[in-house]
Structures are given as C-alpha cells and as structure tokens.
Coordinates of C-alpha atoms (C1' of nucleotides) in Angstrom, one line a residue:
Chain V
X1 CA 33.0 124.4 135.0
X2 CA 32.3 126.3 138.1
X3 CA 35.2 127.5 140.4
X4 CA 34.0 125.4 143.2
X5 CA 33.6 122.3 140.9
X6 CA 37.5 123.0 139.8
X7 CA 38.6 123.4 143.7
X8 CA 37.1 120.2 144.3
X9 CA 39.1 118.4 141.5
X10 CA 42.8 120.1 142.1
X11 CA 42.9 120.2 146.0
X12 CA 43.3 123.7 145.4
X13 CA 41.5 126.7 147.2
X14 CA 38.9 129.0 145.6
X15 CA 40.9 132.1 145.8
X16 CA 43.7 130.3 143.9
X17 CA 41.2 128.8 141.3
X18 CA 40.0 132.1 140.6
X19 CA 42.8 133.8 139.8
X20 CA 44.4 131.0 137.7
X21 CA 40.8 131.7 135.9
X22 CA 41.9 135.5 135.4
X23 CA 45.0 134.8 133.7
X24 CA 43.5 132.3 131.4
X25 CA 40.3 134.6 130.6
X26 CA 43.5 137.1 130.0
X27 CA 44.9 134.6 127.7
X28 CA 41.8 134.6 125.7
X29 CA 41.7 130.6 126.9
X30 CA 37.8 130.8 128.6
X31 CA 35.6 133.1 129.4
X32 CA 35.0 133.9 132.4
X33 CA 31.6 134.1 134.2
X34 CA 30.2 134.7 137.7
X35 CA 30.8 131.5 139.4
X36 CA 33.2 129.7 136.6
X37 CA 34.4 129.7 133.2
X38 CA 33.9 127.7 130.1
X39 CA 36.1 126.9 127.6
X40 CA 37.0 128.7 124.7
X41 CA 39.4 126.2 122.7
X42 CA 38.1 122.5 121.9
X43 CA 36.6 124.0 118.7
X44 CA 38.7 123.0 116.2
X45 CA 40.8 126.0 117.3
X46 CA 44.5 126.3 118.2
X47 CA 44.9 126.4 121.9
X48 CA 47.3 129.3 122.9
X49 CA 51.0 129.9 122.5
X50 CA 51.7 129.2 126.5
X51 CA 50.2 126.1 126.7
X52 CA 51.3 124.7 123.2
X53 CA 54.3 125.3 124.7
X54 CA 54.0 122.8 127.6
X55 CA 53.2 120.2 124.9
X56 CA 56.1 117.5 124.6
X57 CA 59.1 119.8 124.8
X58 CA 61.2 116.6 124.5
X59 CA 60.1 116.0 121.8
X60 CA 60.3 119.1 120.4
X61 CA 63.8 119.8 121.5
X62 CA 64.7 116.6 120.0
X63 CA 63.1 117.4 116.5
X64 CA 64.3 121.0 116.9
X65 CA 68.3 119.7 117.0
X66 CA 67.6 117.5 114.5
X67 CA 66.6 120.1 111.8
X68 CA 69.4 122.4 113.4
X69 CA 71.8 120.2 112.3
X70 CA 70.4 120.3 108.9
X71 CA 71.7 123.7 108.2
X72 CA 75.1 124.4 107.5
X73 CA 77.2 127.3 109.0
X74 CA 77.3 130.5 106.8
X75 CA 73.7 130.0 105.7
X76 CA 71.0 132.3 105.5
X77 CA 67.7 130.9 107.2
X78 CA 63.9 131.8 107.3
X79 CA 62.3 130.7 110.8
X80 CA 59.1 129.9 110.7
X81 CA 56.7 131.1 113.7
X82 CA 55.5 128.8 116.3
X83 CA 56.5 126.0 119.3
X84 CA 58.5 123.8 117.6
X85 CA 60.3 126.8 115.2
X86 CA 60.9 128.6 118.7
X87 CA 62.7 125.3 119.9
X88 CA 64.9 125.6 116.6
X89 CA 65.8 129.2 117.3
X90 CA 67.1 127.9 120.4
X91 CA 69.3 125.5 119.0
X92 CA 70.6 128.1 116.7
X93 CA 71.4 130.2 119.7
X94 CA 75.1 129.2 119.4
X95 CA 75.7 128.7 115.0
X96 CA 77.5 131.1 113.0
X97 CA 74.4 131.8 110.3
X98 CA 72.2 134.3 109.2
X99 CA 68.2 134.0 110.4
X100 CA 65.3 135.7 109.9
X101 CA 62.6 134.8 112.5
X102 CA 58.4 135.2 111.3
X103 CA 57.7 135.8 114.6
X104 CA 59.2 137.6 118.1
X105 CA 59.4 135.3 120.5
X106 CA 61.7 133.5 117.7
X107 CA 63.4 136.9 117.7
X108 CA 64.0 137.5 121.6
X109 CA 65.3 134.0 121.7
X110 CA 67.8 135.0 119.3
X111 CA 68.9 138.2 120.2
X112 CA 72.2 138.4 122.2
X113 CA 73.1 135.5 119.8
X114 CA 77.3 136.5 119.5
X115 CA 77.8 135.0 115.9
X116 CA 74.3 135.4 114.5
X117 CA 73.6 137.9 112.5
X118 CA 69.2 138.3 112.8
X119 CA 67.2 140.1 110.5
X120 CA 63.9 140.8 111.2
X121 CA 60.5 140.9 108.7
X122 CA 58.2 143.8 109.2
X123 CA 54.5 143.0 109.3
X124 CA 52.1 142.8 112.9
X125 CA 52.8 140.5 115.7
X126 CA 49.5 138.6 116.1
X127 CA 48.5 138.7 120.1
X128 CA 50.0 135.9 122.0
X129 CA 51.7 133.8 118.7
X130 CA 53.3 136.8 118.1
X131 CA 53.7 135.6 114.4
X132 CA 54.2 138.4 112.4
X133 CA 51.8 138.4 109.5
X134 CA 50.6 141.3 107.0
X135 CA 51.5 142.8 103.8
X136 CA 54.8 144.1 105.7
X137 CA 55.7 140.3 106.4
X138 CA 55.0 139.6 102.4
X139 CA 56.8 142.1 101.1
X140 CA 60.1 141.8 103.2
X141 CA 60.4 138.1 102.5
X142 CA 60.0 139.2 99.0
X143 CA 62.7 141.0 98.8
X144 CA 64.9 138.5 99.9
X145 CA 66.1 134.7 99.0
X146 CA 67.0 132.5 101.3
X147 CA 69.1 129.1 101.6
X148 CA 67.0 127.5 103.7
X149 CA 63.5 128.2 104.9
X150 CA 62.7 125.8 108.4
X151 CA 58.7 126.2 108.4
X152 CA 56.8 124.7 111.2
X153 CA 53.0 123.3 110.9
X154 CA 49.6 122.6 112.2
X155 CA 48.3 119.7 110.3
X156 CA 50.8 117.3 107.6
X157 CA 49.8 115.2 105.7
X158 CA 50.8 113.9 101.6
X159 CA 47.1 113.8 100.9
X160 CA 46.4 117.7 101.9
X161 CA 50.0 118.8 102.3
X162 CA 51.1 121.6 104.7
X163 CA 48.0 123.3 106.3
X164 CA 47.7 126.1 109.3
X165 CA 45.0 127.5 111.4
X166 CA 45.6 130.8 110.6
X167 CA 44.8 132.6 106.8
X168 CA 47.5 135.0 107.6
X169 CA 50.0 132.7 108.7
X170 CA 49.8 130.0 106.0
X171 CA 50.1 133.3 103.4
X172 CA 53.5 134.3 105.4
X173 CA 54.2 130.4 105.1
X174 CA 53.6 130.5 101.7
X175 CA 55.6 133.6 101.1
X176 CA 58.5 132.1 103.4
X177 CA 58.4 129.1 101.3
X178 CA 58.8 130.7 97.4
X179 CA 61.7 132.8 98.8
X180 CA 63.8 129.6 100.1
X181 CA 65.5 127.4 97.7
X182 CA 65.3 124.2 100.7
X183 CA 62.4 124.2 102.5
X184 CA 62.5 122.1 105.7
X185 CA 59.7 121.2 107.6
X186 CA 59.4 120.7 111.9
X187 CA 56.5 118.6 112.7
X188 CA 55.8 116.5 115.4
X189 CA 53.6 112.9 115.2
X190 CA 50.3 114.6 116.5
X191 CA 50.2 116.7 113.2
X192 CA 50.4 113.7 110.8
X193 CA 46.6 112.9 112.0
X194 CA 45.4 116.7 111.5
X195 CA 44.6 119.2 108.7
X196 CA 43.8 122.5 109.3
X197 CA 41.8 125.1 107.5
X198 CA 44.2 127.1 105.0
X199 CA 46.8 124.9 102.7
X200 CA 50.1 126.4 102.4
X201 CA 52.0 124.2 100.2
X202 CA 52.1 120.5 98.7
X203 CA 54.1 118.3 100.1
X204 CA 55.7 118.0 96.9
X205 CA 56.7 121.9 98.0
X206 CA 59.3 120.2 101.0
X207 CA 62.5 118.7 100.5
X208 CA 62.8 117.5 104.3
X209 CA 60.7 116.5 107.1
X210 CA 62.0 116.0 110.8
X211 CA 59.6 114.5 112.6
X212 CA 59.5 111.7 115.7
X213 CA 59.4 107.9 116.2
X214 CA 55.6 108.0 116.5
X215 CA 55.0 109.4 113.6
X216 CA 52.4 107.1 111.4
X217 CA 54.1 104.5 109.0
X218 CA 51.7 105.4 106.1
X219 CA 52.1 109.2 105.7
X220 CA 55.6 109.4 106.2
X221 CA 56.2 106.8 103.9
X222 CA 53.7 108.6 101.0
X223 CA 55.7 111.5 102.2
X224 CA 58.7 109.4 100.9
X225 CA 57.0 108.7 97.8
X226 CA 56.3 112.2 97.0
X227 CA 60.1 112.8 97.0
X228 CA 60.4 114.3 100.6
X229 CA 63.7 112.9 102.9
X230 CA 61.7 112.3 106.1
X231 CA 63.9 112.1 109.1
X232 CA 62.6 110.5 112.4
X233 CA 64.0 111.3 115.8
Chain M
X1 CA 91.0 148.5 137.8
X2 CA 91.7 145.0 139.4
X3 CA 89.0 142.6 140.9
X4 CA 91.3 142.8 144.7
X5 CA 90.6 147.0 144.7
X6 CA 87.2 146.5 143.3
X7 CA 86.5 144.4 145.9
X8 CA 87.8 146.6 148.6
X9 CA 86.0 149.1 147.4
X10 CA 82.6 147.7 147.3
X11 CA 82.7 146.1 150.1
X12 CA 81.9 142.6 148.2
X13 CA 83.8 139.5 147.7
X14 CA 86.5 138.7 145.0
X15 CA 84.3 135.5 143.5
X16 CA 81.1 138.4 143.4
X17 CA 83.1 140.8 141.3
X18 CA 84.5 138.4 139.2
X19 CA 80.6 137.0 138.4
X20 CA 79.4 140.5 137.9
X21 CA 83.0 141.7 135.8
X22 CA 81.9 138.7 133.7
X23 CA 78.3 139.5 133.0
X24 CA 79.4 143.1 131.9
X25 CA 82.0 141.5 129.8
X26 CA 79.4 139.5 128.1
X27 CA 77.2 143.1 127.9
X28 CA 80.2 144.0 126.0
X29 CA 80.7 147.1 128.9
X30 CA 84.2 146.5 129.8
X31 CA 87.1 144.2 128.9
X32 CA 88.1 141.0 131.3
X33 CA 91.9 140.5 131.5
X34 CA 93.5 138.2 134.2
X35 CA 93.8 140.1 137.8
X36 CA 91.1 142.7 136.4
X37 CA 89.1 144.3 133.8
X38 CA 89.3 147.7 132.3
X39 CA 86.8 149.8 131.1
X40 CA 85.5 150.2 127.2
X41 CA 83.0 153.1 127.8
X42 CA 84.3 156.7 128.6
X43 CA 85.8 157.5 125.4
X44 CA 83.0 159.9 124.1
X45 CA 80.8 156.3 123.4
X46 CA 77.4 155.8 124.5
X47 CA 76.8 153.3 127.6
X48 CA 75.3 150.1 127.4
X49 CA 71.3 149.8 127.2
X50 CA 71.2 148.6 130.9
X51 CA 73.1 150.8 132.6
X52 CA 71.2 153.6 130.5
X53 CA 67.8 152.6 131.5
X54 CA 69.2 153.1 135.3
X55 CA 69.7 156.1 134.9
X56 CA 67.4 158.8 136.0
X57 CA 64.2 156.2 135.3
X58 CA 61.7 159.1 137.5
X59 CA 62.3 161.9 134.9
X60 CA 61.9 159.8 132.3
X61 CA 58.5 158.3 133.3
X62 CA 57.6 161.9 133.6
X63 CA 58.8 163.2 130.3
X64 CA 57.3 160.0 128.4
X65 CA 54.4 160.4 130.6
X66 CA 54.0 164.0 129.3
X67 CA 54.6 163.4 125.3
X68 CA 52.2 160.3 125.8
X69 CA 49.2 163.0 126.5
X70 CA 50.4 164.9 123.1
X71 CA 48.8 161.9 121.6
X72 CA 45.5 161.9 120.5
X73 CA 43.5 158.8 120.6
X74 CA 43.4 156.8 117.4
X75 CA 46.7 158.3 116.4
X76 CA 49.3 156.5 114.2
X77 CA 52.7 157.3 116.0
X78 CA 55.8 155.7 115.0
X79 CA 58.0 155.6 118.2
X80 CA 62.1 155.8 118.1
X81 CA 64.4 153.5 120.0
X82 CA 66.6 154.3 123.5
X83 CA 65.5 154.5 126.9
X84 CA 63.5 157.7 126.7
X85 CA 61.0 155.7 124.0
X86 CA 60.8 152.7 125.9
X87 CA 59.2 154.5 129.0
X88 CA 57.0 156.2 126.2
X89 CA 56.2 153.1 125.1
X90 CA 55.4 151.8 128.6
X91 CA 52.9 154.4 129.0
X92 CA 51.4 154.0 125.4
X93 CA 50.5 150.6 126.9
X94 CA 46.6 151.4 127.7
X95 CA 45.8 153.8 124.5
X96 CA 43.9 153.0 121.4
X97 CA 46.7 153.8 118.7
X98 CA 48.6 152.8 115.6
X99 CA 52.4 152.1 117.0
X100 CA 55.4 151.3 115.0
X101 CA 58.7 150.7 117.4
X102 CA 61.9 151.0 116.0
X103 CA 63.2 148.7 118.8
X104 CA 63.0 145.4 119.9
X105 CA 62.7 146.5 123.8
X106 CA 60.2 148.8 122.8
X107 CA 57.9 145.9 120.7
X108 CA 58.2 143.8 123.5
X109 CA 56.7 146.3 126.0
X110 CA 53.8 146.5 124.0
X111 CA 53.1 142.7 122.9
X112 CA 49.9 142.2 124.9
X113 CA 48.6 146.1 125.0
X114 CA 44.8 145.6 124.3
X115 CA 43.6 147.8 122.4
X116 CA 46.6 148.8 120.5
X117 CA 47.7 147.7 116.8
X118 CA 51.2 147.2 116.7
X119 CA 53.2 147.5 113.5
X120 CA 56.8 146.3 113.4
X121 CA 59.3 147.3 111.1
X122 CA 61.7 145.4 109.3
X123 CA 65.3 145.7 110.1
X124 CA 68.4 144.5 111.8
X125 CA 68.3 144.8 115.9
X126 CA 71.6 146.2 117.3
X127 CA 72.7 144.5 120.2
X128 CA 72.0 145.4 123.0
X129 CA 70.2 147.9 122.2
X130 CA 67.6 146.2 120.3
X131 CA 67.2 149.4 118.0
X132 CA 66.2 148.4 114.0
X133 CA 68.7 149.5 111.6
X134 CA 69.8 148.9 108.3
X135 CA 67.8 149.4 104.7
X136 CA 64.7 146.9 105.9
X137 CA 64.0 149.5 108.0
X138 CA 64.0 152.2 106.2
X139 CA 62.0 150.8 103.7
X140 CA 59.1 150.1 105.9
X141 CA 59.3 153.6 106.9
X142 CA 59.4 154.8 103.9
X143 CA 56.7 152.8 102.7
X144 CA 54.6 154.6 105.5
X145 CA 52.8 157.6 106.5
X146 CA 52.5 158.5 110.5
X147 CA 50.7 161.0 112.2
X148 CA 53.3 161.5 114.8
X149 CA 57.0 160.7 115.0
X150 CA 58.3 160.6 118.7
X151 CA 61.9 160.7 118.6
X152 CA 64.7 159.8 121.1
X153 CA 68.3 161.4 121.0
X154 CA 72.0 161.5 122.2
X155 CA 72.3 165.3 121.6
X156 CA 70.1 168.2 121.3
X157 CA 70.9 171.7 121.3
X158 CA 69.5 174.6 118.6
X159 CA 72.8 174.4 116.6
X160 CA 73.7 170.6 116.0
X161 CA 70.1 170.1 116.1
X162 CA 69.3 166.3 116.5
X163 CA 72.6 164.0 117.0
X164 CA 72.8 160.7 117.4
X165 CA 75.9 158.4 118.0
X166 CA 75.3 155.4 116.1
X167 CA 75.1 156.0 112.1
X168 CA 72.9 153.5 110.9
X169 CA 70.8 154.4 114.1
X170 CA 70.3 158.4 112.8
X171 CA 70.1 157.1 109.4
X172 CA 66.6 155.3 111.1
X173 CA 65.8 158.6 113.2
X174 CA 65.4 160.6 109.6
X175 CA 63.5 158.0 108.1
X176 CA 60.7 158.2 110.8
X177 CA 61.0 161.9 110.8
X178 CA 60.6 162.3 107.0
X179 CA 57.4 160.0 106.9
X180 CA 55.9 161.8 110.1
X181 CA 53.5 165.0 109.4
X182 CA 54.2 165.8 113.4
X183 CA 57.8 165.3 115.5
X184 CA 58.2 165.0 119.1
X185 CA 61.7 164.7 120.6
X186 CA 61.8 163.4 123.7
X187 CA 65.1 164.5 125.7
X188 CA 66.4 165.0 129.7
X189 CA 68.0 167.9 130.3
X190 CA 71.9 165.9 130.0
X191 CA 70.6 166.0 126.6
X192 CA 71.5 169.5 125.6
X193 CA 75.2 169.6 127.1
X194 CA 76.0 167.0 124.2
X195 CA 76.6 166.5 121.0
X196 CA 76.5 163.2 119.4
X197 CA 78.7 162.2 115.6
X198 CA 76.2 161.9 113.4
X199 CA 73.4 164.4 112.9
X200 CA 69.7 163.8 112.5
X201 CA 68.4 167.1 111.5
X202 CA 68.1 170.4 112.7
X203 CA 65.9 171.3 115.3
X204 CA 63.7 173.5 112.8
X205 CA 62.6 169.7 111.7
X206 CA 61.0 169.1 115.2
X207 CA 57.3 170.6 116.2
X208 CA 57.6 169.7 120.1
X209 CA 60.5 168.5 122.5
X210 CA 59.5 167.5 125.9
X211 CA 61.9 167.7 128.7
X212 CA 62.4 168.4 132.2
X213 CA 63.1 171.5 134.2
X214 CA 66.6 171.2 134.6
X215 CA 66.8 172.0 131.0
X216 CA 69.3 174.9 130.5
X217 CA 67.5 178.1 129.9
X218 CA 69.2 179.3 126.7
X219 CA 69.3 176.3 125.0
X220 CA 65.1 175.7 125.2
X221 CA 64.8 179.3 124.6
X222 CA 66.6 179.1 121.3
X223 CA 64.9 176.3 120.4
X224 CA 61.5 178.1 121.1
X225 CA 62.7 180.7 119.2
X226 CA 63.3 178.1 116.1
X227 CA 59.7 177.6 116.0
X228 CA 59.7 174.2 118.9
X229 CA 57.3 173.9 121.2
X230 CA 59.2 173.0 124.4
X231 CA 57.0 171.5 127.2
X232 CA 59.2 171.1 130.6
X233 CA 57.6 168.9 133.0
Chain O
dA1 C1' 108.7 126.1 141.3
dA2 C1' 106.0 129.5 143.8
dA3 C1' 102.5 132.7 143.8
dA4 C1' 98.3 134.5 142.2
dT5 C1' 94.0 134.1 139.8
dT6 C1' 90.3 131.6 138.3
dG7 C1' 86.1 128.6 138.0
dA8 C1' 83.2 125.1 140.0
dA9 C1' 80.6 123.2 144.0
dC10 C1' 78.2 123.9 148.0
dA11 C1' 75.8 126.5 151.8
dC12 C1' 73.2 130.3 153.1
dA13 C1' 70.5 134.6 153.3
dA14 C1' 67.2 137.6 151.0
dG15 C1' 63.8 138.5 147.8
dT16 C1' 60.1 136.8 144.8
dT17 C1' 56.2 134.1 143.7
dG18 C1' 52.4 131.3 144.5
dT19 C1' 48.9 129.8 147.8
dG20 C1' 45.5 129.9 151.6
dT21 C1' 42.5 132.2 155.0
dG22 C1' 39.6 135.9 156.6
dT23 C1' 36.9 139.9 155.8
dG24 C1' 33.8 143.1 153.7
dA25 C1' 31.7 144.5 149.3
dA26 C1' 29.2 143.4 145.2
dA27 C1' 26.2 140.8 142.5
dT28 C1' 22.7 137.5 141.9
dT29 C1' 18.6 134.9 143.4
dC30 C1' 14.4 134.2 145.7
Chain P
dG1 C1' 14.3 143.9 149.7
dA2 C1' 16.6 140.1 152.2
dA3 C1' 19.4 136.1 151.8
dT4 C1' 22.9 133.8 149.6
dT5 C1' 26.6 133.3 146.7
dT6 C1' 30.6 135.1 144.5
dC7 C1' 34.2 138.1 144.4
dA8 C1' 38.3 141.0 145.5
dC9 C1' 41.4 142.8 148.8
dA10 C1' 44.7 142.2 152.5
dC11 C1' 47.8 139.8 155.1
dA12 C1' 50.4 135.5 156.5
dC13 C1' 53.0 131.8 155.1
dA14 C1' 55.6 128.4 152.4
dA15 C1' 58.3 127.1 148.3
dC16 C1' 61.3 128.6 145.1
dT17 C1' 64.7 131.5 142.8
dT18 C1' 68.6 134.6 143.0
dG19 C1' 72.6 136.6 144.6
dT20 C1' 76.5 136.1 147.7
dG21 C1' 80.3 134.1 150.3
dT22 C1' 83.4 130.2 151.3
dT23 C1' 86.3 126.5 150.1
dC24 C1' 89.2 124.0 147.0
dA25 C1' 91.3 122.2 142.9
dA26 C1' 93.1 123.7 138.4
dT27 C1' 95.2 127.0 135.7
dT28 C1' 98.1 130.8 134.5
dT29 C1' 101.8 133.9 135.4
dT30 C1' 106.3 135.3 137.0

DNA sequence: AAAATTGAACACAAGTTGTGTGTGAAATTC
DNA sequence: GAATTTCACACACAACTTGTGTTCAATTTT
C-alpha cells in the first residue's frame, strides 16, 4: 500500500497518512517503507492489543458482565490476559474479591479498586499484550489455589479445545488453569470458528463458557455434551 | 479548614474546592466532613504518591539522571519503588538492561522501552503507591541475583542508615538489597533531615548514594567516611 | 422551620490533540 | 549528477477534552 494510494482512499492528507503509518510501524502492525507500508498481520497472526481492542466492545462488555456475575463475593480469582479478560477486570472494578491479573493492563485497570484486594504474578510483560509469561508467572500461580480461574482465548472449539497464539501464554493458561478449582472461560462467537497453534486445555478442562448469541449452534452444543454450562449473551 | 476559607483563600469557587476536596478524599489525602475537610497527612506520615511526584520533579530528573550513567550497559538492575525510582526509571527508558521494578508506576513507565527486558515481581501493589509488597515479592527477589540494586528512601543519614515508613515496603527494600552484589540509594537532600520507622539497613550496606548539592555537609561526609561513594549532582 | 451545604446540569474558557499546508532536506531513480 | 519523489519539520487551524463557574433543587443541620 503506498501512502498516496491510502490518501486517496481515506480523504485524508499525506502528512496525516504518514504519521498514522509511524505509530503503527511502532506498533509492530507494518512495516514501513519509502513511499508505504505493507502489512505485517493477515498471517495467521494475532493482530495487536490496540486494535483487538476496537473489536466488538459490546459485545465484549456484555460477555465480560456476564462472567462477572459468575463469581461470588469473597472469592479469590485468576484473570486471564487479554481483550475480553481486560473487559472482566473492569467489571470487577467495584466487587469485594480477591484477583490476580496474568497480565498489566488487567492490573492498571484494577488498581485503585477500594474493596479489591490484587495480587500480582511475577514473570515478563510481553510488548504490547503485556501478558505476563515466564517461569516467574509459573511458579507464582503455583504457589497458590484459586476459586475461580476466568481464562480468555484465541480459538474454542470441543474438537481441539482451548488453543492460543502464543507458546508462552497457553503454558501460563495452562498453569492458571491447574491452580483453579472452576475454570471459566470468556470467548466471543468469532473464536468458535478458529484454532490456534498451542492447545491449552480440553474442553473437558472448563466448567463454564460465556459466550454471545452468534455463537455456532454445533460447537456450543458439543460443548454441552462434553459437560460444559455454556452461557450465551 | 472549611470549603468558604478555602475558597477565599484561593481565589476559586466553592463548587471547585468541593470537586478537588473530593478527588483528594478519594486519594485518601484528607478527610471530607460537611462544611469542610480536614487534613490526614502531617502527623509524621508520608504524603500521597501525587503530591510526592510534584515535588521538586528538576532535582530528581537530575539525580536519577546521574545514578542512570552508574549503569553499565547490559546490566541487570532491580529498581525500588517512590518517586526518586520512577524518574530513574524514566531515564532507564532508552538503555539495553535487565530491569525488575518493585512498583507498578515504575513497570508502567517502561512497558514499551525497546530494547529493554523487563522482569516483574510478584507481589501486592500498595495503593497509591503502586509499590510491591508482601511475601510474593520477596520470593521473586529472593529467587534472584542482580547486578545492581538502586534503592529509594524516606530517611537517610549515617546513623539510622536506610529508613523507610511503610513496613512491608522496607521489608521489600532489604530483599532487593540482599540479592544485589552493588547498591545505589538514590536520595534529595530533605532526605537526610529524616528519619523514617522502620529501618532498612545501615548505610555500611550501600556502595553509592546519589544526591544533590543541597545535601548537608556532615551528613555525606559521614557517610563517605562509612565507605559510600556520594556523587552530588 | 430556617439556614447552610451539597450535588447535578449547563455554559464557557483554556488547553490538548489531531489534521492540513508549505517549505526545505534527504533519498531514490533515471 | 540532475530530476523526481518522499519525507520531516514548522506553523496554523479546527475539534475535542478538561477544568471552572453559575444556577438551582435536594439534602442536611441547627
């Protein structure tokens, strides 16, 4: 795509193109090149934190209350990292309960919580997810057993279970999920029709799923079948 | 103090003090009572993270400006929470080094630093101060071996040594300190004139303190006597 | 019951952010 | 090496956000 090729197409000037082409290249999004940019997602690959972000936050906020009011007050709650786990830290913002967040943007929604009380993992925040991963991640989830764990998802399915993009992540998943005696699942319809590359759990592994209306007939109901509560919003 | 005198006094409306009374109620600064509001700091506590990082924010960038060139590049450094640190921090932003944060505020400054690797702790943020506390903590420190320790304070002279106000806070200070081969405190010059409750360690325990040249004479003097390398800058 | 205090709604000013234009510098192409 | 394109900086301008003051009804206090 060259710059004047995106001009044309938004109404918008060169100057402006360009430096909306910066912060993206900044993003890691494209690359940038003299004249344009190309794109750097559309490979299979999770497009960024910021503009997952932008994706359906209806519908995220809806699924997000929905699993809030899953968890009862007094509990103590593993958060899962990204979009949709964010939306549920939000709708924690205000419950008497105990949470650790996997990842810091989780964390800075929560802090200044009154009634909260937020406990935070070790391990490294990974650039823009800022999921913390790592053996410091492992070991402090370890260490600890939860009542709930609320883990969110790139691909669903009954067939190939909970998958993620990331080796890392789906390991910190994994950990999140042995240390939780209810595990919850977020996950809205688009991740139904996806698997990514690392498996995390069965979905024998879940006890609930909150997902939407759109969500596809056939794999919630094996969902069902495998013994999973599936909740649509 | 009520809102009709502070609003004399300032020069502002009675509906803008009552906004801003409110906010610093909620920052947990003061105490809101119909007509007024009456102070909670002043009684030998330490003020609120906000009003802290106001304070004096020039010396600071110089001082942190100063123990970030005591850094050598590849360095792991594991950097203490408070005002002081988060300037370091701010100016650790561009380097090629190892950091572990003990504070939220100071994480957050560095989420997006290039070249760095970023290793958070485990822990319990204060709030408001955003600093990790609490046994997670100290496990990860002591699970750890740093190259560098740069260390904030409440109180420094060559007879209390290193003081701190908050407890679980100095418990945190002596964990980075015992699992760093090299210690840099970091301290202003208001910084000598006080001591804090609990105690860190004694300044023997330190290798470098960078401060500023208002810095009363006897007290870096007896420190450099102790053995500390005191930069003024 | 009367007085004082408060919070909400609206209007307004100031500061911030994003955008466009013009210019000269830098890089690429021929 | 000259021509052309692309880029980055500077400034001007508009849209938006933020903080402030006013008014007014509701609440609390005396």
């Amino acid at each position: 795509m060259s710059v004047a090729e995106l001009a044309g197409l938004t109404g918008a000037s060169e100057m402006t193109i360009r430096r909306d082409l910066e912060v993206l290249a900044d993003q890691g999004v494209l690359e940038r090149y003299r004249g344009g940019a190309s794109s750097l997602l559309l490979r299979g690959e999770e497009p960024p934190f910021g503009l997952r972000e932008l994706e359906r936050p209806d519908a995220k906020r809806r699924i997000a209350a929905e699993a809030a009011s899953l968890l009862a007050d007094g509990e103590s709650v593993v958060l899962d990292s990204g979009t949709t786990c964010l939306e549920v830290a939000r709708s924690l913002a205000d419950r008497r309960l105990t949470v650790m967040p996997l990842s810091l943007h989780a964390a800075n929604a929560l802090t200044g919580a009154p009634q909260l009380k937020l406990l935070l993992p070790g391990g490294e925040p990974r650039p823009g997810e800022l999921a913390l991963t790592g053996p410091l991640t492992e070991a402090s989830l370890a260490a600890l057993r939860f009542d709930t764990a609320v883990i969110g998802c790139c691909g669903l399915n009954a067939a190939d279970g909970l998958t993620a993009y990331d080796l890392a992540d789906a390991a910190v998943k994994r950990a999140a999920i042995a240390s939780a005696r209810r595990v919850i699942a977020v996950a809205d319809a688009a991740k139904f029709s996806r698997t990514a590359l690392a498996s995390v759990a069965p979905a024998s592994a879940l006890d609930a799923v909150v997902t939407e209306e759109g969500a596809p007939e056939e794999e919630t109901g094996a969902l069902a079948a495998a013994g999973v509560a599936v909740r649509k919003v």
